[in-house]
PDB file of C-alpha atoms in Angstrom:
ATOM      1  CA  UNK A   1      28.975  -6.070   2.608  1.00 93.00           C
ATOM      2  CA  UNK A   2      25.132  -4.924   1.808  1.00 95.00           C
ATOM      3  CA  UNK A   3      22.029  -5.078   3.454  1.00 94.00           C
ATOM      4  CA  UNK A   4      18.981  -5.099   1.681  1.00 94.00           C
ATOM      5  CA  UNK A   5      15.540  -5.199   3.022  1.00 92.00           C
ATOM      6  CA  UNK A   6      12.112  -5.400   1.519  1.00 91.00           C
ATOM      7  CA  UNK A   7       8.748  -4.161   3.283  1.00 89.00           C
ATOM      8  CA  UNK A   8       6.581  -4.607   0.515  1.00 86.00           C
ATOM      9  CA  UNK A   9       5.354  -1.131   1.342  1.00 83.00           C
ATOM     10  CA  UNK A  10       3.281  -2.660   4.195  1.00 85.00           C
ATOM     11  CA  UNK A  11       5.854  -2.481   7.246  1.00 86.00           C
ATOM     12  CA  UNK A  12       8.593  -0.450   7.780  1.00 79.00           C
ATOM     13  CA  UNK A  13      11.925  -1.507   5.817  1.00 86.00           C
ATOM     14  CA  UNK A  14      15.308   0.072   4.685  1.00 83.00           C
ATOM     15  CA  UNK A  15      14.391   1.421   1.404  1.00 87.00           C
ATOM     16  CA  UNK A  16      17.833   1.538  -0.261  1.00 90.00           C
ATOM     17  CA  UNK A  17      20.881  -1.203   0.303  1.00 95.00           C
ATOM     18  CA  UNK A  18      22.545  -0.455   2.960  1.00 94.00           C
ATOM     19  CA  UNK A  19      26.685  -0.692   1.575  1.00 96.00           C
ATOM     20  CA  UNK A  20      30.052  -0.985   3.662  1.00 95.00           C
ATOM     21  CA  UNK A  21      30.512  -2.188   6.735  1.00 93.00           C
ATOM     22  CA  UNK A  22      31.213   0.843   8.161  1.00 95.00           C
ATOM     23  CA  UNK A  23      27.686   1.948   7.395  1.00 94.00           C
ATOM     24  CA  UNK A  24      25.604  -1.250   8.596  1.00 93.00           C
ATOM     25  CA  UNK A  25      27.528  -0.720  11.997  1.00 93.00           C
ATOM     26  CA  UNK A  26      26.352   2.900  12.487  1.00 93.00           C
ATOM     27  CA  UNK A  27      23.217   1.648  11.218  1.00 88.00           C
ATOM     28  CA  UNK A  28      22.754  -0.996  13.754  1.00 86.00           C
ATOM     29  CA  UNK A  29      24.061   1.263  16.864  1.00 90.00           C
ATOM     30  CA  UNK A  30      21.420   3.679  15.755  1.00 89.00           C
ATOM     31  CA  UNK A  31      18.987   1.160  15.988  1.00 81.00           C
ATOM     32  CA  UNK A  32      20.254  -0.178  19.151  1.00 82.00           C
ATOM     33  CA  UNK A  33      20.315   3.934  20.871  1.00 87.00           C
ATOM     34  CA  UNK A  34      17.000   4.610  19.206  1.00 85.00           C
ATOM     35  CA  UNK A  35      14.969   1.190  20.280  1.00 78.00           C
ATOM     36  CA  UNK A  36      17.393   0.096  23.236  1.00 76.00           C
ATOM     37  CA  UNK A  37      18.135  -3.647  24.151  1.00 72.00           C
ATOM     38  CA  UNK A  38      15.570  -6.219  23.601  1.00 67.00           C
ATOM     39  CA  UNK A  39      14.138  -5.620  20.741  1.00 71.00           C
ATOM     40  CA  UNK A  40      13.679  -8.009  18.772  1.00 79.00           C
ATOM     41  CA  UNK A  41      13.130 -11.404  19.513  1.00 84.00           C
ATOM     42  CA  UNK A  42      14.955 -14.087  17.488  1.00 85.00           C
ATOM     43  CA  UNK A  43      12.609 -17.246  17.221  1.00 89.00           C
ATOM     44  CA  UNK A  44      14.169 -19.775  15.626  1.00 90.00           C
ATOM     45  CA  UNK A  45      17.341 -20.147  13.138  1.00 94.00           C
ATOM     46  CA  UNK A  46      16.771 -21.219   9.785  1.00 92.00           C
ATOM     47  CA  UNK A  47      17.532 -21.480   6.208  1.00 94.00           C
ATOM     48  CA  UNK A  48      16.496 -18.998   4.115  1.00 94.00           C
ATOM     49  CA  UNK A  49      16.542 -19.646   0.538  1.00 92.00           C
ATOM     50  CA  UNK A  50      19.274 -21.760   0.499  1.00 95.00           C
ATOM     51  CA  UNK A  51      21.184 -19.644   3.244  1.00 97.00           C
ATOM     52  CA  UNK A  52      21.709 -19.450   7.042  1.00 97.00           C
ATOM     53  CA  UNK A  53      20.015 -16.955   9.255  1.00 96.00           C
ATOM     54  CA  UNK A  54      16.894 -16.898  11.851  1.00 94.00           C
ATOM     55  CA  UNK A  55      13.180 -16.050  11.930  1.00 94.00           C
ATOM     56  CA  UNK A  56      12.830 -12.873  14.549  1.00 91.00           C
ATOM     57  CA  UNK A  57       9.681 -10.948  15.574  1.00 89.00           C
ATOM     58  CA  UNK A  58      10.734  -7.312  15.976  1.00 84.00           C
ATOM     59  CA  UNK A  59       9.579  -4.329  17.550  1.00 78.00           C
ATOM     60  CA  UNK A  60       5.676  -3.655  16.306  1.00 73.00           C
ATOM     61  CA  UNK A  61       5.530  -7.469  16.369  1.00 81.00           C
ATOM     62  CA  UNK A  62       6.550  -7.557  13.289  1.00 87.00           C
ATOM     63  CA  UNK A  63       7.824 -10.823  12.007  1.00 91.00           C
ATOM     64  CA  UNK A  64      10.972 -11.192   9.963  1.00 92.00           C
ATOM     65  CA  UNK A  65      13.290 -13.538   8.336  1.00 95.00           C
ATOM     66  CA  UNK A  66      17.170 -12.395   8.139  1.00 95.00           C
ATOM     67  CA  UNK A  67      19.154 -14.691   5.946  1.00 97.00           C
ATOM     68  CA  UNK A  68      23.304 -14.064   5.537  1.00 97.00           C
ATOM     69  CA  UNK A  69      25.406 -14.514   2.324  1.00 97.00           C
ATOM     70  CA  UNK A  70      28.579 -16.286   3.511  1.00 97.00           C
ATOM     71  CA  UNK A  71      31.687 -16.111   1.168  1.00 96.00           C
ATOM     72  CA  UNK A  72      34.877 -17.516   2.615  1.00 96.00           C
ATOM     73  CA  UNK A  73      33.869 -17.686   6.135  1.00 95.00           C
ATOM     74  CA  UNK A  74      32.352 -13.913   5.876  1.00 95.00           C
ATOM     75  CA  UNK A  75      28.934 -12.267   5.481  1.00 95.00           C
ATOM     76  CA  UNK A  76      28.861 -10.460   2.446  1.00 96.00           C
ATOM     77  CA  UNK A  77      25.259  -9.689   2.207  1.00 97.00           C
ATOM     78  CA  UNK A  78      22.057  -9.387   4.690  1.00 96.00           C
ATOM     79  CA  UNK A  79      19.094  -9.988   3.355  1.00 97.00           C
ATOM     80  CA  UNK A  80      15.766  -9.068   5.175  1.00 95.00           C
ATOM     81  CA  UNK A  81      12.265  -9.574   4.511  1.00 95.00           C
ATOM     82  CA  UNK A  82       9.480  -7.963   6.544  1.00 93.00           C
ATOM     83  CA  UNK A  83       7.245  -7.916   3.948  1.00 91.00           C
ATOM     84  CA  UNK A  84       3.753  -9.488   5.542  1.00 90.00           C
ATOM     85  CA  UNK A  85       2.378 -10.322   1.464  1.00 90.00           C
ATOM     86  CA  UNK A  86       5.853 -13.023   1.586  1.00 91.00           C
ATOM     87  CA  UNK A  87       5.776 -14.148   4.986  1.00 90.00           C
ATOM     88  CA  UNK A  88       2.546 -15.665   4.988  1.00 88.00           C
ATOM     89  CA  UNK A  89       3.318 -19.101   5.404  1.00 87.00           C
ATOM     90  CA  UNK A  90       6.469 -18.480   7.986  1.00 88.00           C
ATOM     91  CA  UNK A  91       3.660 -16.870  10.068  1.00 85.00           C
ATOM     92  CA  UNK A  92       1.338 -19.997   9.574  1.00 84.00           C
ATOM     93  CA  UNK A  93       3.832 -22.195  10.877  1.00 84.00           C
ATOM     94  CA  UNK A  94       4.453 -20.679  13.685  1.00 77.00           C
ATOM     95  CA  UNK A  95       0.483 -20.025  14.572  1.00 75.00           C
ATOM     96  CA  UNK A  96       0.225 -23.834  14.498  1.00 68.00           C
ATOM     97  CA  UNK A  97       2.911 -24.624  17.054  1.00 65.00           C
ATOM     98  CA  UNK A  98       1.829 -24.683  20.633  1.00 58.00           C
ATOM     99  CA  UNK A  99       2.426 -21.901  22.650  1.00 54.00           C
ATOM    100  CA  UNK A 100       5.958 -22.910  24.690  1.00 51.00           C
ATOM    101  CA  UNK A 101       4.055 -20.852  28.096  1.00 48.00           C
ATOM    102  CA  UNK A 102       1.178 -23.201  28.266  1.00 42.00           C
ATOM    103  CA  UNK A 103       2.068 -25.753  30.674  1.00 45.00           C
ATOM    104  CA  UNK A 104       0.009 -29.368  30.621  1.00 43.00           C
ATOM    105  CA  UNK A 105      -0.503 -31.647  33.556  1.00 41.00           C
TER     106      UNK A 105
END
């Protein structure tokens, strides 16, 4: 299993892939200590080039699209981009959809 990421240099990102599961785990319960529960925010799921995985805004409000390589019924590779520069029009279409807090009469 390996996780890339890719900040474009703009946000902050994992700047080498992240290999072995044993790894990804300690790197995700670091996150978890460090930032606690809650966050991130998953928005939506959705395909991703051609795979399965979910739009999220995380901490900064920083939006991000997570997309997971699935090889006989297991993830084999993460693949994150937080990189504003290719997010552009993920961002767009979720400017254009109506806030879900408004409430009409």
């Amino acid at each position: 299993m390996v996780l890339r990421a890719d900040g474009g240099g703009k946000v902050l990102a994992f700047i080498n892939p992240i290999a072995g599961l044993d790894r990804l785990l300690r790197l995700y319960e670091g996150v978890r200590r460090k930032w606690g529960e809650g966050w991130a925010q998953m928005l939506e799921p959705a395909w991703i080039d051609g795979l399965p995985g979910y739009v999220s805004r995380e901490r900064g409000d920083v939006l991000q699209t997570t997309a997971l390589a699935i090889e006989g019924g297991r993830i084999t590779a993460i693949y994150i981009t937080r990189n504003p520069g290719k997010l552009g029009h993920v961002a767009r279409a979720f400017a254009m959809r109506p806030d879900p807090t408004l409430r009409t009469r």
